[in-house]
C-alpha positions as a printed NumPy array, in Angstrom:
array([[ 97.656,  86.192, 101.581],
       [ 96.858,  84.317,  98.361],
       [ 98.776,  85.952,  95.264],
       [ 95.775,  86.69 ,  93.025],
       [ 94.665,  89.271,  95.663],
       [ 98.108,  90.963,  95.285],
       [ 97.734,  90.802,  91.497],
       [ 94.194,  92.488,  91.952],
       [ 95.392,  95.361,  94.115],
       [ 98.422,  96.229,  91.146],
       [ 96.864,  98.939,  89.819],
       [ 95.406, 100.051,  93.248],
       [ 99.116, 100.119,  94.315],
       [100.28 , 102.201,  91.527],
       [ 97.381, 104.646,  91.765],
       [ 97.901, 105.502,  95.462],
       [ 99.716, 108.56 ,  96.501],
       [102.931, 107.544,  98.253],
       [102.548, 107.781, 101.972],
       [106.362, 109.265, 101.625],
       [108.375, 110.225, 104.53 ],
       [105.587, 110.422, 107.167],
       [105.645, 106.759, 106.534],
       [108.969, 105.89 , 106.522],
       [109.758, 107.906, 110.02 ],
       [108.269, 105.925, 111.973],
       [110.485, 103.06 , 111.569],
       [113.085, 106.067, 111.853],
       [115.845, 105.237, 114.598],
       [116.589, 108.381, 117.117],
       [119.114, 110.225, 115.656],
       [117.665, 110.083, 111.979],
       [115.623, 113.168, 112.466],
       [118.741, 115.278, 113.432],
       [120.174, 113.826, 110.407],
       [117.389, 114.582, 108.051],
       [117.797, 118.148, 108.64 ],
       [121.554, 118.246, 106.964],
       [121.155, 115.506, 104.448],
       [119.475, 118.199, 101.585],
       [122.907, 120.036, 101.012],
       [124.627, 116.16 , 100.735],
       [121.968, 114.408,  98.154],
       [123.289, 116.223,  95.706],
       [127.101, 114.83 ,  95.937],
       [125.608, 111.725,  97.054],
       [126.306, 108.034,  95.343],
       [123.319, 106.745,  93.86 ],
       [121.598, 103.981,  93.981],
       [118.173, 101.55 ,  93.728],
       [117.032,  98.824,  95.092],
       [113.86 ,  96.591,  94.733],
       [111.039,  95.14 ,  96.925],
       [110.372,  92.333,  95.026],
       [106.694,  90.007,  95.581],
       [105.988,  87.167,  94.38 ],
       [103.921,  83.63 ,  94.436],
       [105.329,  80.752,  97.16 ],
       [104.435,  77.15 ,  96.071],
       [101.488,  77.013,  97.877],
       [100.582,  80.331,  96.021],
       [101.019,  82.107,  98.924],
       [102.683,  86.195,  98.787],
       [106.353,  86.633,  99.658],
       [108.532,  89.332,  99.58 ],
       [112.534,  88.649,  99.401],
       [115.196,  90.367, 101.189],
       [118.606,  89.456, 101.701],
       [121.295,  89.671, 104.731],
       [124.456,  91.145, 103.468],
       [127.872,  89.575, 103.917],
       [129.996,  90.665, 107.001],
       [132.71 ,  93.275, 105.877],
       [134.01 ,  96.255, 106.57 ],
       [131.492,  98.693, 105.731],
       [128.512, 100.024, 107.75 ],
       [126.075,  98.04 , 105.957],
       [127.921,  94.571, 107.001],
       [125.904,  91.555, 107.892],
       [122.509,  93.634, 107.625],
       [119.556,  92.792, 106.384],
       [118.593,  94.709, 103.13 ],
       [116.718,  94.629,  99.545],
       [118.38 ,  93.169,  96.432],
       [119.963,  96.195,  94.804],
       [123.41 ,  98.592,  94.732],
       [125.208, 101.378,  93.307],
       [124.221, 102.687,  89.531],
       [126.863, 101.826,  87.04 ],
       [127.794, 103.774,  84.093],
       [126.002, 101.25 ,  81.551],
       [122.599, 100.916,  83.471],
       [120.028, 103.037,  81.188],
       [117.607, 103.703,  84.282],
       [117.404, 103.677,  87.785],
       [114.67 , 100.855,  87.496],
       [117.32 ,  99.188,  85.256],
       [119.908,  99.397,  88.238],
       [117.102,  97.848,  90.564],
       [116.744,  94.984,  88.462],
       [120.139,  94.254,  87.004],
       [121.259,  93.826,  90.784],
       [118.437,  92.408,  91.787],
       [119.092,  89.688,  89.079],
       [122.963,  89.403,  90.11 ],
       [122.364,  89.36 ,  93.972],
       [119.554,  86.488,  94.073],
       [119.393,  85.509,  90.656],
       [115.574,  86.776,  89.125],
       [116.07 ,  87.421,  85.915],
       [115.58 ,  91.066,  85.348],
       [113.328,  90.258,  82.146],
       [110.901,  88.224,  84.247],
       [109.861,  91.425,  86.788],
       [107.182,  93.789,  86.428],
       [108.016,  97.085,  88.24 ],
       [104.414,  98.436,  89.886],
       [105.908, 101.943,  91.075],
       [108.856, 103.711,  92.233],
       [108.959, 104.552,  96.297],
       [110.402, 107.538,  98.156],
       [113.765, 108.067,  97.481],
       [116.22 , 108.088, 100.556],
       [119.211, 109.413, 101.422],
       [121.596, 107.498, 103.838],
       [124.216, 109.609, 105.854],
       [127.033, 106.748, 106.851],
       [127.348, 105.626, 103.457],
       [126.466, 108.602, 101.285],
       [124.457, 106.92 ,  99.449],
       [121.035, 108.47 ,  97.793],
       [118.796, 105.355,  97.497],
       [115.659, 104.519,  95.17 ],
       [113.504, 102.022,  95.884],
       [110.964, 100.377,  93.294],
       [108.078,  97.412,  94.315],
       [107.52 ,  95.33 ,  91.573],
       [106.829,  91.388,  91.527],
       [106.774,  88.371,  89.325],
       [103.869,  85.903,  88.292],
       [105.894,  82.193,  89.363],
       [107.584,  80.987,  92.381],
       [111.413,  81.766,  91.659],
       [114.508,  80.051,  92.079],
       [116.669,  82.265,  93.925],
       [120.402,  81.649,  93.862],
       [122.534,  84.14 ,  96.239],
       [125.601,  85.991,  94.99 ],
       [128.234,  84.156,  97.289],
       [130.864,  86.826,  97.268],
       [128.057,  90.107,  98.853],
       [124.848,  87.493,  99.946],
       [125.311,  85.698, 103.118],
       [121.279,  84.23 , 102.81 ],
       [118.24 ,  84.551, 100.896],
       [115.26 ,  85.874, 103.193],
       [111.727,  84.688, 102.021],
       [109.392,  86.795, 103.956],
       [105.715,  85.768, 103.525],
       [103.414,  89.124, 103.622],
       [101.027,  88.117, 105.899],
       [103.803,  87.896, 108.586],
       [104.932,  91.452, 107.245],
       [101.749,  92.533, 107.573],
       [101.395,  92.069, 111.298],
       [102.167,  94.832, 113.694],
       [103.208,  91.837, 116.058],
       [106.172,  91.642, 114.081],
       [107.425,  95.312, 114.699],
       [109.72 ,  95.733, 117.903],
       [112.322,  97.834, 119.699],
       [115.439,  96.152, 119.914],
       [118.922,  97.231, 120.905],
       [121.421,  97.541, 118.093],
       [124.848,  98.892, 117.723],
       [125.126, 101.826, 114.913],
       [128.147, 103.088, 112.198],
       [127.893, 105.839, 114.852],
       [130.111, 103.44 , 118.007],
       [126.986, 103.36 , 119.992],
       [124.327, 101.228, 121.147],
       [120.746, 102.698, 120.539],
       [117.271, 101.415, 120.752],
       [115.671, 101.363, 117.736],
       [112.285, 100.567, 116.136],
       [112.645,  97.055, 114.089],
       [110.763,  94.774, 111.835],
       [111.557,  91.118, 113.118],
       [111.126,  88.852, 110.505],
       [111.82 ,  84.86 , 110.216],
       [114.021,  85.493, 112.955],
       [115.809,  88.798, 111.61 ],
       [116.325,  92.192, 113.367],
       [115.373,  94.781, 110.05 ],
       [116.046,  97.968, 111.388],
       [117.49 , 101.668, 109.745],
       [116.726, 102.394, 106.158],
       [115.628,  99.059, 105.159],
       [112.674,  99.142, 107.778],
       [111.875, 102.973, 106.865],
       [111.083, 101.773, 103.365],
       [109.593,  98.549, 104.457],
       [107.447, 101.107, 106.56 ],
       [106.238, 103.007, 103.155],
       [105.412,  99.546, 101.515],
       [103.47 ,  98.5  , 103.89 ],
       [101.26 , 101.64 , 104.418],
       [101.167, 101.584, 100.688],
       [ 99.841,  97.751, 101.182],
       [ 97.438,  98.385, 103.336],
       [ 95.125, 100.625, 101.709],
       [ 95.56 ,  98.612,  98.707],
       [ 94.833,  95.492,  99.679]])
């Protein structure tokens, strides 16, 4: 999809009632909705956090969206693939300011250089307690993305027509935080399983996209 119809759907985007959690469950994996039902008593002690969906013009002025797979670690995020984005520190003045300060420090777009269109629904996630809020926001140019090398193991340039496609949503097999193997519902894009939170939001976006555009 050419970027100037993404630029003309901006305030289409912004206008739109979130399509919330009816959206992002259905990208949910099995033993979310269990979950869902004892996460309102944990939000509240919860870490939190924001991350950003970030679009933006490839050099054939084409519409991509970034993501990034993590580092391998010990952690139950490890060697996923995820948004730009992390914990809220004490000097960040907004959420949208933590979005884009990491953003900024993870693939290297400068923070000043992004226009936020909305915030998304917030989500909480239960194996690493953290309380997640993601914004969709984009920039006018074609950026140069340089990875963090100590957290980012690659940069993921995802164009939104493949997004777009339904093709490109699957059931794969994937082993959870929880020691078990469980089939779960999946974006697969340029080659990547996206599954869990990242593809419940990705879920919302997408919705949100396609009554905009």
């Amino acid at each position: 999809m050419n970027f100037n119809q993404f630029l003309k759907a901006r305030s289409k985007i912004s206008n739109l009632p979130l399509p919330a959690e009816a959206s992002q469950f259905k990208m949910s994996p099995p033993f979310r909705a269990a979950l869902a039902k004892k996460q309102q008593d944990k939000i509240k002690f919860a870490k939190q956090s924001a991350v950003l969906a970030l679009f933006y013009p490839d050099q054939e002025e084409e519409t991509n969206l970034v993501l990034i797979l993590r580092k391998s670690y010990k952690g139950v995020h490890s060697a996923q693939v995820g948004f730009p984005g992390g914990k809220v520190e004490e000097t960040d003045v907004s959420l949208q300011h933590t979005a884009l300060r990491e953003t900024e420090e993870e693939v290297g777009m400068p923070m000043q250089d992004v226009k936020v269109i909305k915030a998304l629904t917030q989500m909480y996630i239960p194996p690493s307690n953290f309380y997640v809020h993601p914004f969709i926001g984009y920039t006018d140019y074609t950026p140069n993305f340089v990875k963090e090398e100590s957290e980012v193991e690659d940069i993921i340039e995802v164009s939104l027509q493949q997004f777009l496609d339904d093709r490109n949503v699957v059931i794969e097999r994937v082993s959870t935080s929880y020691n078990r193997e469980v089939e779960v519902p999946a974006f697969k894009l340029n080659n990547h399983v996206v599954w869990g939170a990242t593809a419940m939001m990705l879920s919302e976006i997408k919705d949100l996209l396609k009554q905009a555009l």
